[in-house]
Amino acid sequence: MKKAIKSFDSCDSFDNLSFNSSISSLGGGKCLDDQSISSTLLFVDTIPSHESCDGTTSLSKSKSFSTLRGMAAKLMPAQINEKDGSLNIASLPAEIACTIESITWLGRHVPRCVMRDLSREVLQLHKNEKPMVIPCAHTYRAALIFIDISGFTKLSLLLDLESLSKFINLYFQKIVDEVTNHGGDVLKFAGDAIFAEWRVNRQSLASKNDKNEVNQCVLRAATCGADIIAKCSDYPILAEGKSATLNVHCGLAFGEVSGVHLGDDYKRREYVLLGKSIDQVTKACTAATYGELVASPEAYDLLCDGAVQKKNSGVKPKKKSSEPVIIASRNQCFFERHQEKRKMWRFSSMGNRALIKKNEFTVPFDKMDVTSLRHLQKLVSFYVHSVVASDEANRQSNTRVNSKITQERHRSEAELRSVYTLFIKPLIHIELTDSSERNNEIFKELNHILQLVTSVLDSFKGHLRQFIVDDKGAILIATFGLRGSTSPNMASERVLPACRAIHYALQNNLGVDNYVGATLGKAYCGVVGSINRHEFAVLGPSVNLSARLLSMPNHPGILVSNSVRLQAMQWGSFLSFPPMKAKGYADPVPVYQPMTATEARWGKANPHFVGRKKEMKSVCKLANEMSTNQGRAKMFLVWGETGSGKSNFLVQTVALIRKILVISRKKVIVTRHICNDGDSLVPFSLFRSIFRDLLALSQVDDNISVQSKLTDTVSLREKDWEKLSLSSVSTMHTVKASSGERLNEICDELGAPKGFLQIVGYHLLGHAKRKLNVKEKAPILDEIMNFMVKVFMHCTSDADLTIVALDDIHQTDSLSWEVIHRIYKKGENVLFVCGSRPLGTSAFEDDDFWKELNDSHKRNDRFQELDLGPLDLHEVAQMISIALSCKVCEVDKQFAKDIFDHTRGMPHFAAQALENCKRKGLYGRLDNNMIGWGGDDESKMNFSSLDELLLQRIDDLDDFTRKTLHLASVLGYTFMLTEIIGLSEHSLSIADEESSSHDKRIRNSLGIAVEEGILDEVVVDCSDKNLSNMQTITISTFPELNDEKVGISFNEPPHQIDLSYQFCHDAWRQKILSLLLDSYKRDIHMHAARTIESNVTDIDESDYRTKMRLFHHLKESRDSTKAADLALNVGKNFAQLGLNLHSIPVYEEALDMWRKNPGTDDESIAGFSLQVVNSINEDDLKSTIKLLTAMGQALGTLTMKIKSARAFESALEVFKRAPSSSVIKDRSIVFPIYSGLFFLLKYGGMVEPSEEKAYEEILVTNFVEETRLNGNPVHYSRALAMLGEFYSRQGQYEDALLCHERLKKIYDVDLHSARVVEAYASDRSAQNYGNCANCLYRLGRVKEALKLCDLILNSIMPRMDPKNVHNSMMMIYPVLWILKNERLPQRAASALEQFVFKPFHLHFGDGGKTFSLVMFAPLRTLFSILMYIEGDLESLDKTLIPLALEVDSLTISTTVDNSFANFARCGSSIGAEVCLLLSNYTDDNNIKKQLIEKGW
């Protein structure tokens, strides 16, 4: 008999139903889209009534559905769908819809019985009734199943995070689905176990159906357990060539239980289950082996009463038992399963019926106003893990997610991370009695315990995982190290203090003795369960170990594992306990009792420099000569392999040059820059630092007298110059005005080209107030670079010598290299001292400037290069004497030779080897009083390579310093102190009140790294706030002495400074990076990206260095969608600035995210491996297509036709071959590909001439079909215009006219013109009107053609954007020639003046640029002549003839020629006609001949 559910007309009816999302279409766990949220209207074939497992209520299907729909319509008449009664989310206010989505998501983390109680509470408050009072208990009878799963520990050790998350949730999904399919309610996920219940309907407790109801509940639970055993035992896991097995065993019980809501009304709640049946079910499960379902005696007796036993099952009816009984195993079930088949149907918003599972509960959203919804949302969040609640709060504040994201979100947020786990066991007696008063006492005590523990955890930024009550008593599980609870030195500053605070607070405040166990280890942290019912869990061996610590004999109160002790060595002493065996650990685990706390240290040291005297002398000689004899710029290039000391050589050499020139009282300006990874993607990256310093320097008083210079010189005599280095001392003077203001002054003084301040000031130097107005035309790139040279020369004009020291020049960007080229060509007394890796790796080997340097400039002594080789034996001995504090003559020759041979004489390697000798005590005084190897063994250098030596040094560092260096290595070769502090605070979730101590710890760790010779420290002046985020280098203007040890004395007032750090050698950074797991590096990159995003209000407002840093971190964190979007944004901005060439490497860098294994022989598609193309997801495919398309457009703009076509064709090929393209609904992303290829075809050279027509026809027809299917008139009209143009060029004029007729039906200039321009740069659709007029004219339909010309000029053109001059020219260009041929030149000239010439000069001025600019003069000249011929002008301008005869006049490039030829006639023919016409108006036969020859 068909039955229907009652509507929600009273609070009591909530007990009928089980929870499921209002957004969820429950058949198969799929979700509806965002267009609809199902209401509370359910229709069922069979469903239990009030809290029942076997319903009795009956209504007709049609009557029930109609009644419910009518009732809901009264409540929400505007939102209810009349056809199916669904609630349309699109019609709801955004706040309500977003809140419903949030409740839906959070509700999946709690049992449906909790959702039922909370919904009742909210509606009671809505009716001004009393709310739930915490603690709140409900007593009822229920069948319980405890499902214990094994194998997760081994699985977590075998699989990576993604695979682990996948298989864990697949397995839980199977189990949870069985529970829900059998009408059960999942109460808790207790680690790798599950509690589920089947309640007895409380209305039937006193009815005659009570016994049957009880039996049916037990039978359903037993059937569910048997199915789980049958389907989930010996579950094989095969992944990545590894195998494991998951297993399960279950316990079944029945009895009276109390469900208790614990917590408070403002922060956190827990739902716990108490009663004897809890002990029964856990004991039954313990009695079961893997693959068995065991029933408690009570459950078994009821099962015997209500079930029909199988024959020969070994189970006799009504046999009483005092012990747990096996009732099912893997392959056998010893009772008749519950056979009732029930179908429940929901009518979706689309009018279809969706199967739902029994006992599903739908929140009555239609009965709640905004306040009620918000209250329900808050209440549900109290029961959800803090990480989930926090993530949901952040998500809701940022955006509404779609259902697909909601469905899979919990899996994407899983992590495998090191987590501190605390198990807290209050030693209290929990046994319910018949006394309600005594039971209430227990509930209150549990509530006080929960509140106290939660309060302490909050104060230490920890998380409560859950509160469990089982046969072992009450257990609270807490964690540190999840999102939102990470911090530096967590063990000593949070975990151990929290353990002590909880332990003593429970004892002192509540009189409750307790045990606490704390462990640290890798754990799976994420949601486990099914799509519609899951919880946040922490699973791993360390979690199990924490539970085991509670059972340690002679427990002192707090015990921790060895992993915690090792992380908290500063905290205090630890008393050792006997080791214990634990699952997941091969050896017994040491256990300790923590005692007290300690603090960190502080330290610092400086490096030394030896050798290279001859090499430095050659550079100093060159510099001295240049400062004495004014001459052209020169370059000195030093290159060397890793470890050769190239960077130190540059630093020392520049310092020596400065000393020599100061002795001569010459003014020297030194600016230094280190090119870093990623600089090649940032335009003018090198000149960010150079300009910053030059602008600051230019503000120093230029009228410094010789006497003041001498005074400065004398003041330096008493300082120790040899201890100073260019990298450690800043010599910039304090300035009164900002560098931004000074840039303004220089631009005014030198007459900067239009837009220079915007481009250089904002985009390149980071001045926030210098942003380019999008309505302004960007300056020409050539003008920008020339003016940068002008600024450089202006700021250095009064220096006797300007030294530009550039390290790792091979990593600079092409635009910086071009500016260097121009300074080199025009500059005087500028010496470039550059360092580079071996020339074979130079990025400029194929560059014209590089070729000039190695050819003519080398011959003229303007370019010199030096190959740094190894040190000689004597220089290595010098290094030994400095490192070991002895004289060179005291160094044992064999000792020196061993060091020399082992390090190949490379300075950096030798320095590390000597440091190792000092640390390990491998040297000493020999019998002859020389310094040599200590002891008898001369092979005391206990490392075989530099790599091993560096590893030893790194391992000797303390944990926090290593972690700091981990962050630093990911940030890059150079980083700011504020940068690494910000990253660490973000990644470790440092609270505001702890930021000061955290800052100190970071500084301490960096200081240790400096002392160890791993990092170098640079003081940075950040007084100019506009430039505070820039990399800063040293600039020097003070004099120094020659061979005397001198230094610097500063008397300037203090101002804001920052510190910059760089690795002393890239070998350190590379070694540290090699130690990090890829997942950990991705995590750091992710936090670095988030740190940048959190510090930047709008990334579009940021300078390009910041953007490219963010891009790098996003790319390395595998956030491919964000990285690709940012690359496209940067590339688009580059294009707007005329930097198309610079956008190409940005696109290439982004595409590398999917270009894997390029060197393999596997089949590839457009440079992508077949595997990548076949597996790429929808979002990544879109990003790839967009990047390839953007690169094709950039290459096309640069007239690199073949490369441009290759990029477009690659995009099209990848799109066609990728399976994920079939799910892309909006296929408009491919439209620019067709447009780009069509554009390139018009200029020829793309394919063989004989194949062009066929290729173009296929291309265009495919484009038309794609856009037709898409249905967007913007793209469809553009495609039809393209097809019309193709037919026109082929002479198929009638076909072209038919295309236009189709276009007119869908195109509206007012609605679509601006959108077409936005997509295709000009209104290609409207331009087809001109093409159509041309076709009509060629068919001899002159009147129709003229009529269409009138429509274009009088109706369409006035509605176009006058600033888009290029579009205007293309619109009227075909019209001009029709008017010309019809002897209407004045009208044509008037159209040109009105729509092209005047708007161009109005909006762009005399210096403006546009593609058709070269056509202006020929067109104006031609129509002036024609107007004179027609009598519209009284006289002909005689200056036209000499202008026409000028060499470059009337000359049109091939590109422009071909482009305009497609619209009517080529540009060159205009010049030819002008010359031929003018030849008729001169009597000079020589001039006439010249005009005819030029025209011909």
PDB file of C-alpha atoms in Angstrom, residues 568-676:
ATOM      1  CA  ALA A 568      60.171  20.694  22.380  1.00  0.00           C
ATOM      2  CA  MET A 569      63.737  20.305  23.566  1.00  0.00           C
ATOM      3  CA  GLN A 570      63.784  23.957  24.648  1.00  0.00           C
ATOM      4  CA  TRP A 571      60.690  23.430  26.729  1.00  0.00           C
ATOM      5  CA  GLY A 572      62.428  21.591  29.531  1.00  0.00           C
ATOM      6  CA  SER A 573      63.483  18.208  30.811  1.00  0.00           C
ATOM      7  CA  PHE A 574      61.664  14.960  30.092  1.00  0.00           C
ATOM      8  CA  LEU A 575      61.449  11.954  32.384  1.00  0.00           C
ATOM      9  CA  SER A 576      61.770   8.699  30.472  1.00  0.00           C
ATOM     10  CA  PHE A 577      59.126   5.945  30.773  1.00  0.00           C
ATOM     11  CA  PRO A 578      59.365   2.394  29.429  1.00  0.00           C
ATOM     12  CA  PRO A 579      58.833   2.237  25.631  1.00  0.00           C
ATOM     13  CA  MET A 580      55.557   0.788  24.419  1.00  0.00           C
ATOM     14  CA  LYS A 581      54.520  -1.085  21.293  1.00  0.00           C
ATOM     15  CA  ALA A 582      51.991   0.594  19.050  1.00  0.00           C
ATOM     16  CA  LYS A 583      50.277  -0.165  15.764  1.00  0.00           C
ATOM     17  CA  GLY A 584      52.042   1.469  12.831  1.00  0.00           C
ATOM     18  CA  TYR A 585      55.432   1.620  14.539  1.00  0.00           C
ATOM     19  CA  ALA A 586      58.086  -0.978  13.795  1.00  0.00           C
ATOM     20  CA  ASP A 587      59.926  -0.491  17.093  1.00  0.00           C
ATOM     21  CA  PRO A 588      58.726   0.226  20.625  1.00  0.00           C
ATOM     22  CA  VAL A 589      57.968   3.925  21.015  1.00  0.00           C
ATOM     23  CA  PRO A 590      59.824   5.867  23.714  1.00  0.00           C
ATOM     24  CA  VAL A 591      57.499   7.623  26.132  1.00  0.00           C
ATOM     25  CA  TYR A 592      58.248  10.651  28.307  1.00  0.00           C
ATOM     26  CA  GLN A 593      56.749  12.812  30.986  1.00  0.00           C
ATOM     27  CA  PRO A 594      57.329  16.537  30.222  1.00  0.00           C
ATOM     28  CA  MET A 595      58.604  18.767  32.985  1.00  0.00           C
ATOM     29  CA  THR A 596      59.382  22.535  32.209  1.00  0.00           C
ATOM     30  CA  ALA A 597      60.106  25.202  29.452  1.00  0.00           C
ATOM     31  CA  THR A 598      63.099  27.198  28.018  1.00  0.00           C
ATOM     32  CA  GLU A 599      63.925  29.949  25.400  1.00  0.00           C
ATOM     33  CA  ALA A 600      65.855  30.304  22.173  1.00  0.00           C
ATOM     34  CA  ARG A 601      69.254  31.754  21.284  1.00  0.00           C
ATOM     35  CA  TRP A 602      70.758  34.487  19.228  1.00  0.00           C
ATOM     36  CA  GLY A 603      74.028  34.673  17.092  1.00  0.00           C
ATOM     37  CA  LYS A 604      75.776  36.171  14.002  1.00  0.00           C
ATOM     38  CA  ALA A 605      79.077  35.953  11.905  1.00  0.00           C
ATOM     39  CA  ASN A 606      80.786  37.402   8.725  1.00  0.00           C
ATOM     40  CA  PRO A 607      82.406  35.621   5.717  1.00  0.00           C
ATOM     41  CA  HIS A 608      85.984  36.181   4.362  1.00  0.00           C
ATOM     42  CA  PHE A 609      87.454  36.694   0.919  1.00  0.00           C
ATOM     43  CA  VAL A 610      90.821  35.369  -0.346  1.00  0.00           C
ATOM     44  CA  GLY A 611      92.688  35.457  -3.650  1.00  0.00           C
ATOM     45  CA  ARG A 612      91.790  36.781  -7.129  1.00  0.00           C
ATOM     46  CA  LYS A 613      94.293  39.639  -6.790  1.00  0.00           C
ATOM     47  CA  LYS A 614      95.355  39.560 -10.433  1.00  0.00           C
ATOM     48  CA  GLU A 615      91.791  39.438 -11.723  1.00  0.00           C
ATOM     49  CA  MET A 616      90.674  42.310  -9.465  1.00  0.00           C
ATOM     50  CA  LYS A 617      93.633  44.396 -10.523  1.00  0.00           C
ATOM     51  CA  SER A 618      92.643  44.175 -14.190  1.00  0.00           C
ATOM     52  CA  VAL A 619      89.131  45.423 -13.467  1.00  0.00           C
ATOM     53  CA  CYS A 620      90.352  48.190 -11.166  1.00  0.00           C
ATOM     54  CA  LYS A 621      92.817  49.356 -13.802  1.00  0.00           C
ATOM     55  CA  LEU A 622      90.006  49.614 -16.345  1.00  0.00           C
ATOM     56  CA  ALA A 623      87.825  51.567 -13.916  1.00  0.00           C
ATOM     57  CA  ASN A 624      90.612  53.967 -13.005  1.00  0.00           C
ATOM     58  CA  GLU A 625      91.334  54.698 -16.657  1.00  0.00           C
ATOM     59  CA  MET A 626      87.652  55.344 -17.370  1.00  0.00           C
ATOM     60  CA  SER A 627      87.319  57.780 -14.458  1.00  0.00           C
ATOM     61  CA  THR A 628      90.376  59.714 -15.641  1.00  0.00           C
ATOM     62  CA  ASN A 629      89.695  59.769 -19.369  1.00  0.00           C
ATOM     63  CA  GLN A 630      86.087  60.508 -20.174  1.00  0.00           C
ATOM     64  CA  GLY A 631      84.955  57.920 -22.648  1.00  0.00           C
ATOM     65  CA  ARG A 632      82.262  55.566 -23.796  1.00  0.00           C
ATOM     66  CA  ALA A 633      80.674  52.875 -21.647  1.00  0.00           C
ATOM     67  CA  LYS A 634      82.439  49.568 -21.211  1.00  0.00           C
ATOM     68  CA  MET A 635      81.571  46.131 -19.920  1.00  0.00           C
ATOM     69  CA  PHE A 636      83.571  43.606 -17.923  1.00  0.00           C
ATOM     70  CA  LEU A 637      81.989  40.150 -17.752  1.00  0.00           C
ATOM     71  CA  VAL A 638      83.038  37.608 -15.142  1.00  0.00           C
ATOM     72  CA  TRP A 639      81.749  34.124 -15.483  1.00  0.00           C
ATOM     73  CA  GLY A 640      82.351  31.021 -13.471  1.00  0.00           C
ATOM     74  CA  GLU A 641      80.925  27.690 -12.463  1.00  0.00           C
ATOM     75  CA  THR A 642      79.174  26.927  -9.198  1.00  0.00           C
ATOM     76  CA  GLY A 643      81.533  27.382  -6.273  1.00  0.00           C
ATOM     77  CA  SER A 644      84.030  29.557  -8.143  1.00  0.00           C
ATOM     78  CA  GLY A 645      83.255  32.589  -5.982  1.00  0.00           C
ATOM     79  CA  LYS A 646      81.881  34.714  -8.818  1.00  0.00           C
ATOM     80  CA  SER A 647      79.473  36.709  -6.647  1.00  0.00           C
ATOM     81  CA  ASN A 648      82.037  37.326  -3.915  1.00  0.00           C
ATOM     82  CA  PHE A 649      84.516  38.404  -6.562  1.00  0.00           C
ATOM     83  CA  LEU A 650      82.076  41.030  -7.849  1.00  0.00           C
ATOM     84  CA  VAL A 651      81.441  42.343  -4.348  1.00  0.00           C
ATOM     85  CA  GLN A 652      85.126  42.557  -3.489  1.00  0.00           C
ATOM     86  CA  THR A 653      86.120  44.051  -6.832  1.00  0.00           C
ATOM     87  CA  VAL A 654      83.535  46.807  -6.729  1.00  0.00           C
ATOM     88  CA  ALA A 655      84.587  47.661  -3.181  1.00  0.00           C
ATOM     89  CA  LEU A 656      88.215  47.898  -4.259  1.00  0.00           C
ATOM     90  CA  ILE A 657      87.362  50.130  -7.227  1.00  0.00           C
ATOM     91  CA  ARG A 658      85.497  52.421  -4.921  1.00  0.00           C
ATOM     92  CA  LYS A 659      88.492  52.717  -2.582  1.00  0.00           C
ATOM     93  CA  ILE A 660      90.886  53.575  -5.377  1.00  0.00           C
ATOM     94  CA  LEU A 661      88.642  56.256  -6.849  1.00  0.00           C
ATOM     95  CA  VAL A 662      87.896  57.836  -3.495  1.00  0.00           C
ATOM     96  CA  ILE A 663      91.631  58.265  -2.861  1.00  0.00           C
ATOM     97  CA  SER A 664      91.664  60.320  -6.031  1.00  0.00           C
ATOM     98  CA  ARG A 665      88.682  62.342  -4.767  1.00  0.00           C
ATOM     99  CA  LYS A 666      86.502  61.179  -7.587  1.00  0.00           C
ATOM    100  CA  LYS A 667      82.807  60.679  -7.308  1.00  0.00           C
ATOM    101  CA  VAL A 668      81.749  57.136  -7.978  1.00  0.00           C
ATOM    102  CA  ILE A 669      78.195  55.855  -8.125  1.00  0.00           C
ATOM    103  CA  VAL A 670      77.740  52.144  -7.579  1.00  0.00           C
ATOM    104  CA  THR A 671      74.503  50.326  -8.068  1.00  0.00           C
ATOM    105  CA  ARG A 672      74.267  46.571  -7.728  1.00  0.00           C
ATOM    106  CA  HIS A 673      71.584  44.101  -8.662  1.00  0.00           C
ATOM    107  CA  ILE A 674      71.305  40.330  -8.446  1.00  0.00           C
ATOM    108  CA  CYS A 675      69.063  38.823 -11.079  1.00  0.00           C
ATOM    109  CA  ASN A 676      66.890  36.115  -9.602  1.00  0.00           C
TER     110      ASN A 676
END
